[in-house]
Amino acid sequence: MFEILPSLNEYLFASGLLFAIGLAGVIIRRNIIVIFMCLEMMLAAASLTLVAFSRFNMVGGLPDYDGQMLVFFIITVAAAEVAVGLAIIVSLYRARQTVNTDDLTSLRG
């Protein structure tokens, strides 16, 4: 049986769609937790693009794994970012009792 493998264009389309959904969520939504999740979706879309380009870039008949190694480091940094970001969100909620960005316009408590 033959397998139908996705082409580079299909990966890039999926990545662009994920990035567009994330960008729309960042622009439209007012809940800081949803905005944070949309930022993570945009980061995942960029990682998908790197992996797709890495998969389709052949060096000596084998895929070039440089992009995939970079994605590994991106995921590691993203894990630290999530920990710090959620700590900031929890701190803001404790101080203001809201996660709505319209209510968080000033730095004064």
PDB file of N, CA and C in Angstrom:
ATOM      1  N   MET A   1       0.826  -1.178   0.000  1.00  0.00           N
ATOM      2  CA  MET A   1       0.000   0.000   0.000  1.00  0.00           C
ATOM      3  C   MET A   1       0.873   1.244   0.000  1.00  0.00           C
ATOM      4  N   PHE A   2       0.349   2.270  -0.614  1.00  0.00           N
ATOM      5  CA  PHE A   2       1.062   3.534  -0.678  1.00  0.00           C
ATOM      6  C   PHE A   2       0.564   4.464   0.417  1.00  0.00           C
ATOM      7  N   GLU A   3       1.496   5.163   1.031  1.00  0.00           N
ATOM      8  CA  GLU A   3       1.125   6.178   1.999  1.00  0.00           C
ATOM      9  C   GLU A   3       1.153   7.537   1.319  1.00  0.00           C
ATOM     10  N   ILE A   4       0.174   8.341   1.620  1.00  0.00           N
ATOM     11  CA  ILE A   4       0.153   9.694   1.092  1.00  0.00           C
ATOM     12  C   ILE A   4       0.718  10.606   2.169  1.00  0.00           C
ATOM     13  N   LEU A   5       1.905  11.105   1.949  1.00  0.00           N
ATOM     14  CA  LEU A   5       2.566  11.962   2.914  1.00  0.00           C
ATOM     15  C   LEU A   5       2.276  13.425   2.595  1.00  0.00           C
ATOM     16  N   PRO A   6       2.097  14.229   3.623  1.00  0.00           N
ATOM     17  CA  PRO A   6       1.849  15.655   3.389  1.00  0.00           C
ATOM     18  C   PRO A   6       3.076  16.328   2.764  1.00  0.00           C
ATOM     19  N   SER A   7       2.816  17.291   1.926  1.00  0.00           N
ATOM     20  CA  SER A   7       3.905  18.037   1.305  1.00  0.00           C
ATOM     21  C   SER A   7       4.294  19.214   2.196  1.00  0.00           C
ATOM     22  N   LEU A   8       5.364  19.882   1.800  1.00  0.00           N
ATOM     23  CA  LEU A   8       5.820  21.044   2.560  1.00  0.00           C
ATOM     24  C   LEU A   8       4.755  22.133   2.570  1.00  0.00           C
ATOM     25  N   ASN A   9       4.076  22.310   1.454  1.00  0.00           N
ATOM     26  CA  ASN A   9       3.027  23.337   1.390  1.00  0.00           C
ATOM     27  C   ASN A   9       1.903  23.072   2.383  1.00  0.00           C
ATOM     28  N   GLU A  10       1.556  21.813   2.567  1.00  0.00           N
ATOM     29  CA  GLU A  10       0.489  21.483   3.520  1.00  0.00           C
ATOM     30  C   GLU A  10       0.923  21.758   4.954  1.00  0.00           C
ATOM     31  N   TYR A  11       2.180  21.447   5.277  1.00  0.00           N
ATOM     32  CA  TYR A  11       2.698  21.780   6.604  1.00  0.00           C
ATOM     33  C   TYR A  11       2.709  23.291   6.820  1.00  0.00           C
ATOM     34  N   LEU A  12       3.156  24.025   5.818  1.00  0.00           N
ATOM     35  CA  LEU A  12       3.216  25.481   5.951  1.00  0.00           C
ATOM     36  C   LEU A  12       1.821  26.088   6.043  1.00  0.00           C
ATOM     37  N   PHE A  13       0.864  25.514   5.330  1.00  0.00           N
ATOM     38  CA  PHE A  13      -0.516  25.996   5.423  1.00  0.00           C
ATOM     39  C   PHE A  13      -1.069  25.768   6.829  1.00  0.00           C
ATOM     40  N   ALA A  14      -0.835  24.561   7.374  1.00  0.00           N
ATOM     41  CA  ALA A  14      -1.305  24.267   8.733  1.00  0.00           C
ATOM     42  C   ALA A  14      -0.633  25.184   9.749  1.00  0.00           C
ATOM     43  N   SER A  15       0.652  25.426   9.570  1.00  0.00           N
ATOM     44  CA  SER A  15       1.380  26.306  10.476  1.00  0.00           C
ATOM     45  C   SER A  15       0.864  27.744  10.371  1.00  0.00           C
ATOM     46  N   GLY A  16       0.636  28.214   9.161  1.00  0.00           N
ATOM     47  CA  GLY A  16       0.102  29.557   8.965  1.00  0.00           C
ATOM     48  C   GLY A  16      -1.289  29.707   9.554  1.00  0.00           C
ATOM     49  N   LEU A  17      -2.106  28.662   9.416  1.00  0.00           N
ATOM     50  CA  LEU A  17      -3.451  28.692   9.994  1.00  0.00           C
ATOM     51  C   LEU A  17      -3.387  28.742  11.515  1.00  0.00           C
ATOM     52  N   LEU A  18      -2.520  27.936  12.117  1.00  0.00           N
ATOM     53  CA  LEU A  18      -2.352  27.969  13.573  1.00  0.00           C
ATOM     54  C   LEU A  18      -1.867  29.344  14.040  1.00  0.00           C
ATOM     55  N   PHE A  19      -0.914  29.900  13.310  1.00  0.00           N
ATOM     56  CA  PHE A  19      -0.386  31.209  13.674  1.00  0.00           C
ATOM     57  C   PHE A  19      -1.463  32.283  13.549  1.00  0.00           C
ATOM     58  N   ALA A  20      -2.267  32.223  12.490  1.00  0.00           N
ATOM     59  CA  ALA A  20      -3.336  33.210  12.299  1.00  0.00           C
ATOM     60  C   ALA A  20      -4.394  33.104  13.392  1.00  0.00           C
ATOM     61  N   ILE A  21      -4.748  31.881  13.781  1.00  0.00           N
ATOM     62  CA  ILE A  21      -5.722  31.701  14.865  1.00  0.00           C
ATOM     63  C   ILE A  21      -5.156  32.263  16.165  1.00  0.00           C
ATOM     64  N   GLY A  22      -3.874  31.989  16.432  1.00  0.00           N
ATOM     65  CA  GLY A  22      -3.246  32.516  17.638  1.00  0.00           C
ATOM     66  C   GLY A  22      -3.178  34.032  17.637  1.00  0.00           C
ATOM     67  N   LEU A  23      -2.826  34.613  16.498  1.00  0.00           N
ATOM     68  CA  LEU A  23      -2.759  36.068  16.396  1.00  0.00           C
ATOM     69  C   LEU A  23      -4.132  36.702  16.582  1.00  0.00           C
ATOM     70  N   ALA A  24      -5.145  36.096  15.981  1.00  0.00           N
ATOM     71  CA  ALA A  24      -6.511  36.613  16.160  1.00  0.00           C
ATOM     72  C   ALA A  24      -6.930  36.526  17.620  1.00  0.00           C
ATOM     73  N   GLY A  25      -6.548  35.451  18.295  1.00  0.00           N
ATOM     74  CA  GLY A  25      -6.872  35.316  19.713  1.00  0.00           C
ATOM     75  C   GLY A  25      -6.187  36.359  20.559  1.00  0.00           C
ATOM     76  N   VAL A  26      -4.941  36.673  20.237  1.00  0.00           N
ATOM     77  CA  VAL A  26      -4.214  37.698  20.995  1.00  0.00           C
ATOM     78  C   VAL A  26      -4.852  39.068  20.785  1.00  0.00           C
ATOM     79  N   ILE A  27      -5.269  39.353  19.567  1.00  0.00           N
ATOM     80  CA  ILE A  27      -5.830  40.669  19.255  1.00  0.00           C
ATOM     81  C   ILE A  27      -7.257  40.820  19.780  1.00  0.00           C
ATOM     82  N   ILE A  28      -8.065  39.786  19.668  1.00  0.00           N
ATOM     83  CA  ILE A  28      -9.492  39.894  19.957  1.00  0.00           C
ATOM     84  C   ILE A  28      -9.832  39.650  21.420  1.00  0.00           C
ATOM     85  N   ARG A  29      -9.242  38.645  22.021  1.00  0.00           N
ATOM     86  CA  ARG A  29      -9.636  38.237  23.370  1.00  0.00           C
ATOM     87  C   ARG A  29      -9.151  39.214  24.434  1.00  0.00           C
ATOM     88  N   ARG A  30      -9.832  39.235  25.566  1.00  0.00           N
ATOM     89  CA  ARG A  30      -9.480  40.134  26.664  1.00  0.00           C
ATOM     90  C   ARG A  30      -9.058  39.373  27.927  1.00  0.00           C
ATOM     91  N   ASN A  31      -9.216  38.056  27.934  1.00  0.00           N
ATOM     92  CA  ASN A  31      -8.818  37.253  29.078  1.00  0.00           C
ATOM     93  C   ASN A  31      -7.327  36.951  28.961  1.00  0.00           C
ATOM     94  N   ILE A  32      -6.560  37.287  29.983  1.00  0.00           N
ATOM     95  CA  ILE A  32      -5.110  37.162  29.899  1.00  0.00           C
ATOM     96  C   ILE A  32      -4.671  35.698  29.784  1.00  0.00           C
ATOM     97  N   ILE A  33      -5.433  34.773  30.330  1.00  0.00           N
ATOM     98  CA  ILE A  33      -5.088  33.358  30.219  1.00  0.00           C
ATOM     99  C   ILE A  33      -5.280  32.880  28.784  1.00  0.00           C
ATOM    100  N   VAL A  34      -6.353  33.303  28.135  1.00  0.00           N
ATOM    101  CA  VAL A  34      -6.592  32.936  26.737  1.00  0.00           C
ATOM    102  C   VAL A  34      -5.527  33.567  25.835  1.00  0.00           C
ATOM    103  N   ILE A  35      -5.146  34.798  26.128  1.00  0.00           N
ATOM    104  CA  ILE A  35      -4.085  35.457  25.357  1.00  0.00           C
ATOM    105  C   ILE A  35      -2.780  34.682  25.498  1.00  0.00           C
ATOM    106  N   PHE A  36      -2.498  34.237  26.703  1.00  0.00           N
ATOM    107  CA  PHE A  36      -1.285  33.454  26.954  1.00  0.00           C
ATOM    108  C   PHE A  36      -1.304  32.142  26.164  1.00  0.00           C
ATOM    109  N   MET A  37      -2.462  31.474  26.122  1.00  0.00           N
ATOM    110  CA  MET A  37      -2.573  30.228  25.352  1.00  0.00           C
ATOM    111  C   MET A  37      -2.435  30.491  23.857  1.00  0.00           C
ATOM    112  N   CYS A  38      -2.950  31.614  23.381  1.00  0.00           N
ATOM    113  CA  CYS A  38      -2.812  31.956  21.965  1.00  0.00           C
ATOM    114  C   CYS A  38      -1.359  32.251  21.609  1.00  0.00           C
ATOM    115  N   LEU A  39      -0.617  32.880  22.533  1.00  0.00           N
ATOM    116  CA  LEU A  39       0.813  33.092  22.300  1.00  0.00           C
ATOM    117  C   LEU A  39       1.547  31.764  22.200  1.00  0.00           C
ATOM    118  N   GLU A  40       1.174  30.806  23.026  1.00  0.00           N
ATOM    119  CA  GLU A  40       1.787  29.480  22.954  1.00  0.00           C
ATOM    120  C   GLU A  40       1.425  28.780  21.642  1.00  0.00           C
ATOM    121  N   MET A  41       0.218  29.015  21.144  1.00  0.00           N
ATOM    122  CA  MET A  41      -0.174  28.436  19.861  1.00  0.00           C
ATOM    123  C   MET A  41       0.665  29.016  18.731  1.00  0.00           C
ATOM    124  N   MET A  42       0.955  30.312  18.806  1.00  0.00           N
ATOM    125  CA  MET A  42       1.805  30.945  17.799  1.00  0.00           C
ATOM    126  C   MET A  42       3.224  30.370  17.860  1.00  0.00           C
ATOM    127  N   LEU A  43       3.720  30.103  19.056  1.00  0.00           N
ATOM    128  CA  LEU A  43       5.032  29.488  19.215  1.00  0.00           C
ATOM    129  C   LEU A  43       5.042  28.071  18.641  1.00  0.00           C
ATOM    130  N   ALA A  44       3.965  27.328  18.841  1.00  0.00           N
ATOM    131  CA  ALA A  44       3.864  25.984  18.272  1.00  0.00           C
ATOM    132  C   ALA A  44       3.819  26.030  16.744  1.00  0.00           C
ATOM    133  N   ALA A  45       3.168  27.039  16.196  1.00  0.00           N
ATOM    134  CA  ALA A  45       3.122  27.183  14.739  1.00  0.00           C
ATOM    135  C   ALA A  45       4.512  27.461  14.177  1.00  0.00           C
ATOM    136  N   ALA A  46       5.274  28.298  14.853  1.00  0.00           N
ATOM    137  CA  ALA A  46       6.647  28.567  14.406  1.00  0.00           C
ATOM    138  C   ALA A  46       7.502  27.307  14.507  1.00  0.00           C
ATOM    139  N   SER A  47       7.303  26.532  15.561  1.00  0.00           N
ATOM    140  CA  SER A  47       8.044  25.276  15.712  1.00  0.00           C
ATOM    141  C   SER A  47       7.677  24.289  14.615  1.00  0.00           C
ATOM    142  N   LEU A  48       6.393  24.224  14.259  1.00  0.00           N
ATOM    143  CA  LEU A  48       5.963  23.340  13.178  1.00  0.00           C
ATOM    144  C   LEU A  48       6.620  23.733  11.859  1.00  0.00           C
ATOM    145  N   THR A  49       6.740  25.016  11.615  1.00  0.00           N
ATOM    146  CA  THR A  49       7.412  25.487  10.403  1.00  0.00           C
ATOM    147  C   THR A  49       8.873  25.067  10.388  1.00  0.00           C
ATOM    148  N   LEU A  50       9.557  25.216  11.516  1.00  0.00           N
ATOM    149  CA  LEU A  50      10.958  24.804  11.586  1.00  0.00           C
ATOM    150  C   LEU A  50      11.119  23.311  11.339  1.00  0.00           C
ATOM    151  N   VAL A  51      10.246  22.501  11.933  1.00  0.00           N
ATOM    152  CA  VAL A  51      10.329  21.056  11.736  1.00  0.00           C
ATOM    153  C   VAL A  51      10.029  20.687  10.286  1.00  0.00           C
ATOM    154  N   ALA A  52       9.058  21.354   9.677  1.00  0.00           N
ATOM    155  CA  ALA A  52       8.719  21.061   8.275  1.00  0.00           C
ATOM    156  C   ALA A  52       9.882  21.394   7.356  1.00  0.00           C
ATOM    157  N   PHE A  53      10.487  22.565   7.543  1.00  0.00           N
ATOM    158  CA  PHE A  53      11.632  22.918   6.710  1.00  0.00           C
ATOM    159  C   PHE A  53      12.801  21.976   6.959  1.00  0.00           C
ATOM    160  N   SER A  54      12.980  21.576   8.206  1.00  0.00           N
ATOM    161  CA  SER A  54      14.057  20.648   8.528  1.00  0.00           C
ATOM    162  C   SER A  54      13.816  19.292   7.871  1.00  0.00           C
ATOM    163  N   ARG A  55      12.585  18.851   7.837  1.00  0.00           N
ATOM    164  CA  ARG A  55      12.247  17.547   7.246  1.00  0.00           C
ATOM    165  C   ARG A  55      12.449  17.533   5.740  1.00  0.00           C
ATOM    166  N   PHE A  56      12.131  18.614   5.090  1.00  0.00           N
ATOM    167  CA  PHE A  56      12.197  18.641   3.636  1.00  0.00           C
ATOM    168  C   PHE A  56      13.521  19.168   3.099  1.00  0.00           C
ATOM    169  N   ASN A  57      14.435  19.595   3.952  1.00  0.00           N
ATOM    170  CA  ASN A  57      15.763  20.036   3.522  1.00  0.00           C
ATOM    171  C   ASN A  57      16.707  18.850   3.596  1.00  0.00           C
ATOM    172  N   MET A  58      17.027  18.285   2.471  1.00  0.00           N
ATOM    173  CA  MET A  58      17.882  17.103   2.420  1.00  0.00           C
ATOM    174  C   MET A  58      19.350  17.500   2.315  1.00  0.00           C
ATOM    175  N   VAL A  59      20.176  16.843   3.129  1.00  0.00           N
ATOM    176  CA  VAL A  59      21.619  17.036   3.086  1.00  0.00           C
ATOM    177  C   VAL A  59      22.239  15.654   2.937  1.00  0.00           C
ATOM    178  N   GLY A  60      22.780  15.376   1.783  1.00  0.00           N
ATOM    179  CA  GLY A  60      23.381  14.069   1.537  1.00  0.00           C
ATOM    180  C   GLY A  60      22.376  12.942   1.553  1.00  0.00           C
ATOM    181  N   GLY A  61      21.145  13.206   1.149  1.00  0.00           N
ATOM    182  CA  GLY A  61      20.113  12.172   1.106  1.00  0.00           C
ATOM    183  C   GLY A  61      19.372  11.978   2.413  1.00  0.00           C
ATOM    184  N   LEU A  62      19.778  12.681   3.468  1.00  0.00           N
ATOM    185  CA  LEU A  62      19.122  12.575   4.773  1.00  0.00           C
ATOM    186  C   LEU A  62      18.546  13.932   5.173  1.00  0.00           C
ATOM    187  N   PRO A  63      17.486  13.908   5.972  1.00  0.00           N
ATOM    188  CA  PRO A  63      16.934  15.194   6.432  1.00  0.00           C
ATOM    189  C   PRO A  63      17.941  15.946   7.302  1.00  0.00           C
ATOM    190  N   ASP A  64      17.908  17.262   7.207  1.00  0.00           N
ATOM    191  CA  ASP A  64      18.750  18.114   8.038  1.00  0.00           C
ATOM    192  C   ASP A  64      18.040  18.322   9.374  1.00  0.00           C
ATOM    193  N   TYR A  65      18.679  17.868  10.445  1.00  0.00           N
ATOM    194  CA  TYR A  65      18.024  17.890  11.748  1.00  0.00           C
ATOM    195  C   TYR A  65      18.310  19.150  12.561  1.00  0.00           C
ATOM    196  N   ASP A  66      18.919  20.158  11.969  1.00  0.00           N
ATOM    197  CA  ASP A  66      19.228  21.385  12.703  1.00  0.00           C
ATOM    198  C   ASP A  66      17.966  22.088  13.192  1.00  0.00           C
ATOM    199  N   GLY A  67      16.952  22.152  12.343  1.00  0.00           N
ATOM    200  CA  GLY A  67      15.698  22.799  12.731  1.00  0.00           C
ATOM    201  C   GLY A  67      15.002  22.063  13.861  1.00  0.00           C
ATOM    202  N   GLN A  68      15.077  20.735  13.848  1.00  0.00           N
ATOM    203  CA  GLN A  68      14.442  19.954  14.899  1.00  0.00           C
ATOM    204  C   GLN A  68      15.175  20.111  16.227  1.00  0.00           C
ATOM    205  N   MET A  69      16.483  20.260  16.183  1.00  0.00           N
ATOM    206  CA  MET A  69      17.227  20.523  17.413  1.00  0.00           C
ATOM    207  C   MET A  69      16.871  21.903  17.962  1.00  0.00           C
ATOM    208  N   LEU A  70      16.691  22.874  17.072  1.00  0.00           N
ATOM    209  CA  LEU A  70      16.296  24.212  17.510  1.00  0.00           C
ATOM    210  C   LEU A  70      14.920  24.186  18.166  1.00  0.00           C
ATOM    211  N   VAL A  71      14.006  23.379  17.622  1.00  0.00           N
ATOM    212  CA  VAL A  71      12.671  23.256  18.210  1.00  0.00           C
ATOM    213  C   VAL A  71      12.755  22.650  19.610  1.00  0.00           C
ATOM    214  N   PHE A  72      13.676  21.719  19.815  1.00  0.00           N
ATOM    215  CA  PHE A  72      13.864  21.149  21.156  1.00  0.00           C
ATOM    216  C   PHE A  72      14.217  22.240  22.160  1.00  0.00           C
ATOM    217  N   PHE A  73      15.103  23.141  21.787  1.00  0.00           N
ATOM    218  CA  PHE A  73      15.473  24.241  22.678  1.00  0.00           C
ATOM    219  C   PHE A  73      14.330  25.240  22.836  1.00  0.00           C
ATOM    220  N   ILE A  74      13.557  25.456  21.783  1.00  0.00           N
ATOM    221  CA  ILE A  74      12.401  26.351  21.871  1.00  0.00           C
ATOM    222  C   ILE A  74      11.385  25.804  22.861  1.00  0.00           C
ATOM    223  N   ILE A  75      11.143  24.500  22.824  1.00  0.00           N
ATOM    224  CA  ILE A  75      10.190  23.889  23.744  1.00  0.00           C
ATOM    225  C   ILE A  75      10.697  23.989  25.181  1.00  0.00           C
ATOM    226  N   THR A  76      12.005  23.837  25.366  1.00  0.00           N
ATOM    227  CA  THR A  76      12.586  23.967  26.700  1.00  0.00           C
ATOM    228  C   THR A  76      12.405  25.380  27.246  1.00  0.00           C
ATOM    229  N   VAL A  77      12.680  26.373  26.420  1.00  0.00           N
ATOM    230  CA  VAL A  77      12.497  27.769  26.852  1.00  0.00           C
ATOM    231  C   VAL A  77      11.017  28.072  27.066  1.00  0.00           C
ATOM    232  N   ALA A  78      10.147  27.486  26.234  1.00  0.00           N
ATOM    233  CA  ALA A  78       8.705  27.713  26.381  1.00  0.00           C
ATOM    234  C   ALA A  78       8.196  27.155  27.708  1.00  0.00           C
ATOM    235  N   ALA A  79       8.767  26.049  28.175  1.00  0.00           N
ATOM    236  CA  ALA A  79       8.346  25.496  29.463  1.00  0.00           C
ATOM    237  C   ALA A  79       8.684  26.462  30.597  1.00  0.00           C
ATOM    238  N   ALA A  80       9.869  27.064  30.523  1.00  0.00           N
ATOM    239  CA  ALA A  80      10.236  28.055  31.541  1.00  0.00           C
ATOM    240  C   ALA A  80       9.353  29.292  31.422  1.00  0.00           C
ATOM    241  N   GLU A  81       9.040  29.671  30.189  1.00  0.00           N
ATOM    242  CA  GLU A  81       8.165  30.833  29.963  1.00  0.00           C
ATOM    243  C   GLU A  81       6.782  30.599  30.545  1.00  0.00           C
ATOM    244  N   VAL A  82       6.266  29.395  30.400  1.00  0.00           N
ATOM    245  CA  VAL A  82       4.947  29.074  30.939  1.00  0.00           C
ATOM    246  C   VAL A  82       4.960  29.180  32.456  1.00  0.00           C
ATOM    247  N   ALA A  83       6.005  28.686  33.080  1.00  0.00           N
ATOM    248  CA  ALA A  83       6.079  28.753  34.543  1.00  0.00           C
ATOM    249  C   ALA A  83       6.106  30.202  35.023  1.00  0.00           C
ATOM    250  N   VAL A  84       6.931  31.028  34.396  1.00  0.00           N
ATOM    251  CA  VAL A  84       7.017  32.433  34.792  1.00  0.00           C
ATOM    252  C   VAL A  84       5.724  33.173  34.442  1.00  0.00           C
ATOM    253  N   GLY A  85       5.189  32.926  33.261  1.00  0.00           N
ATOM    254  CA  GLY A  85       3.958  33.600  32.837  1.00  0.00           C
ATOM    255  C   GLY A  85       2.778  33.269  33.730  1.00  0.00           C
ATOM    256  N   LEU A  86       2.623  31.998  34.077  1.00  0.00           N
ATOM    257  CA  LEU A  86       1.517  31.634  34.961  1.00  0.00           C
ATOM    258  C   LEU A  86       1.709  32.203  36.362  1.00  0.00           C
ATOM    259  N   ALA A  87       2.954  32.290  36.819  1.00  0.00           N
ATOM    260  CA  ALA A  87       3.208  32.922  38.122  1.00  0.00           C
ATOM    261  C   ALA A  87       2.808  34.390  38.094  1.00  0.00           C
ATOM    262  N   ILE A  88       3.109  35.076  37.007  1.00  0.00           N
ATOM    263  CA  ILE A  88       2.712  36.485  36.877  1.00  0.00           C
ATOM    264  C   ILE A  88       1.197  36.614  36.818  1.00  0.00           C
ATOM    265  N   ILE A  89       0.537  35.726  36.097  1.00  0.00           N
ATOM    266  CA  ILE A  89      -0.925  35.769  36.004  1.00  0.00           C
ATOM    267  C   ILE A  89      -1.559  35.520  37.364  1.00  0.00           C
ATOM    268  N   VAL A  90      -1.046  34.542  38.117  1.00  0.00           N
ATOM    269  CA  VAL A  90      -1.581  34.263  39.451  1.00  0.00           C
ATOM    270  C   VAL A  90      -1.356  35.465  40.367  1.00  0.00           C
ATOM    271  N   SER A  91      -0.182  36.085  40.265  1.00  0.00           N
ATOM    272  CA  SER A  91       0.104  37.275  41.071  1.00  0.00           C
ATOM    273  C   SER A  91      -0.841  38.423  40.726  1.00  0.00           C
ATOM    274  N   LEU A  92      -1.088  38.643  39.442  1.00  0.00           N
ATOM    275  CA  LEU A  92      -2.031  39.686  39.035  1.00  0.00           C
ATOM    276  C   LEU A  92      -3.438  39.388  39.534  1.00  0.00           C
ATOM    277  N   TYR A  93      -3.828  38.127  39.463  1.00  0.00           N
ATOM    278  CA  TYR A  93      -5.176  37.778  39.926  1.00  0.00           C
ATOM    279  C   TYR A  93      -5.308  38.007  41.425  1.00  0.00           C
ATOM    280  N   ARG A  94      -4.281  37.646  42.179  1.00  0.00           N
ATOM    281  CA  ARG A  94      -4.334  37.864  43.626  1.00  0.00           C
ATOM    282  C   ARG A  94      -4.393  39.345  43.980  1.00  0.00           C
ATOM    283  N   ALA A  95      -3.694  40.166  43.212  1.00  0.00           N
ATOM    284  CA  ALA A  95      -3.668  41.597  43.503  1.00  0.00           C
ATOM    285  C   ALA A  95      -4.938  42.307  43.045  1.00  0.00           C
ATOM    286  N   ARG A  96      -5.489  41.910  41.896  1.00  0.00           N
ATOM    287  CA  ARG A  96      -6.613  42.647  41.298  1.00  0.00           C
ATOM    288  C   ARG A  96      -7.935  41.888  41.274  1.00  0.00           C
ATOM    289  N   GLN A  97      -7.925  40.594  41.532  1.00  0.00           N
ATOM    290  CA  GLN A  97      -9.122  39.742  41.492  1.00  0.00           C
ATOM    291  C   GLN A  97      -9.772  39.719  40.111  1.00  0.00           C
ATOM    292  N   THR A  98      -8.966  39.853  39.057  1.00  0.00           N
ATOM    293  CA  THR A  98      -9.473  39.772  37.691  1.00  0.00           C
ATOM    294  C   THR A  98      -8.351  39.352  36.761  1.00  0.00           C
ATOM    295  N   VAL A  99      -8.731  38.732  35.637  1.00  0.00           N
ATOM    296  CA  VAL A  99      -7.767  38.402  34.587  1.00  0.00           C
ATOM    297  C   VAL A  99      -8.153  39.081  33.277  1.00  0.00           C
ATOM    298  N   ASN A 100      -9.048  40.052  33.357  1.00  0.00           N
ATOM    299  CA  ASN A 100      -9.481  40.799  32.183  1.00  0.00           C
ATOM    300  C   ASN A 100      -8.467  41.911  31.902  1.00  0.00           C
ATOM    301  N   THR A 101      -7.984  41.996  30.675  1.00  0.00           N
ATOM    302  CA  THR A 101      -6.953  42.978  30.349  1.00  0.00           C
ATOM    303  C   THR A 101      -7.472  44.412  30.398  1.00  0.00           C
ATOM    304  N   ASP A 102      -8.762  44.605  30.229  1.00  0.00           N
ATOM    305  CA  ASP A 102      -9.306  45.972  30.315  1.00  0.00           C
ATOM    306  C   ASP A 102      -9.193  46.526  31.732  1.00  0.00           C
ATOM    307  N   ASP A 103      -9.223  45.641  32.716  1.00  0.00           N
ATOM    308  CA  ASP A 103      -9.124  46.068  34.111  1.00  0.00           C
ATOM    309  C   ASP A 103      -7.675  46.171  34.583  1.00  0.00           C
ATOM    310  N   LEU A 104      -6.733  45.725  33.773  1.00  0.00           N
ATOM    311  CA  LEU A 104      -5.320  45.726  34.145  1.00  0.00           C
ATOM    312  C   LEU A 104      -4.542  46.768  33.344  1.00  0.00           C
ATOM    313  N   THR A 105      -5.083  47.950  33.230  1.00  0.00           N
ATOM    314  CA  THR A 105      -4.449  48.968  32.375  1.00  0.00           C
ATOM    315  C   THR A 105      -3.382  49.787  33.081  1.00  0.00           C
ATOM    316  N   SER A 106      -3.411  49.836  34.394  1.00  0.00           N
ATOM    317  CA  SER A 106      -2.398  50.611  35.107  1.00  0.00           C
ATOM    318  C   SER A 106      -1.572  49.694  35.984  1.00  0.00           C
ATOM    319  N   LEU A 107      -0.395  50.154  36.366  1.00  0.00           N
ATOM    320  CA  LEU A 107       0.482  49.351  37.202  1.00  0.00           C
ATOM    321  C   LEU A 107       0.231  49.585  38.682  1.00  0.00           C
ATOM    322  N   ARG A 108      -0.594  50.553  39.001  1.00  0.00           N
ATOM    323  CA  ARG A 108      -0.893  50.821  40.415  1.00  0.00           C
ATOM    324  C   ARG A 108      -1.952  49.877  40.936  1.00  0.00           C
ATOM    325  N   GLY A 109      -1.858  49.516  42.196  1.00  0.00           N
ATOM    326  CA  GLY A 109      -2.807  48.595  42.814  1.00  0.00           C
ATOM    327  C   GLY A 109      -3.901  49.310  43.419  1.00  0.00           C
TER     328      GLY A 109
END
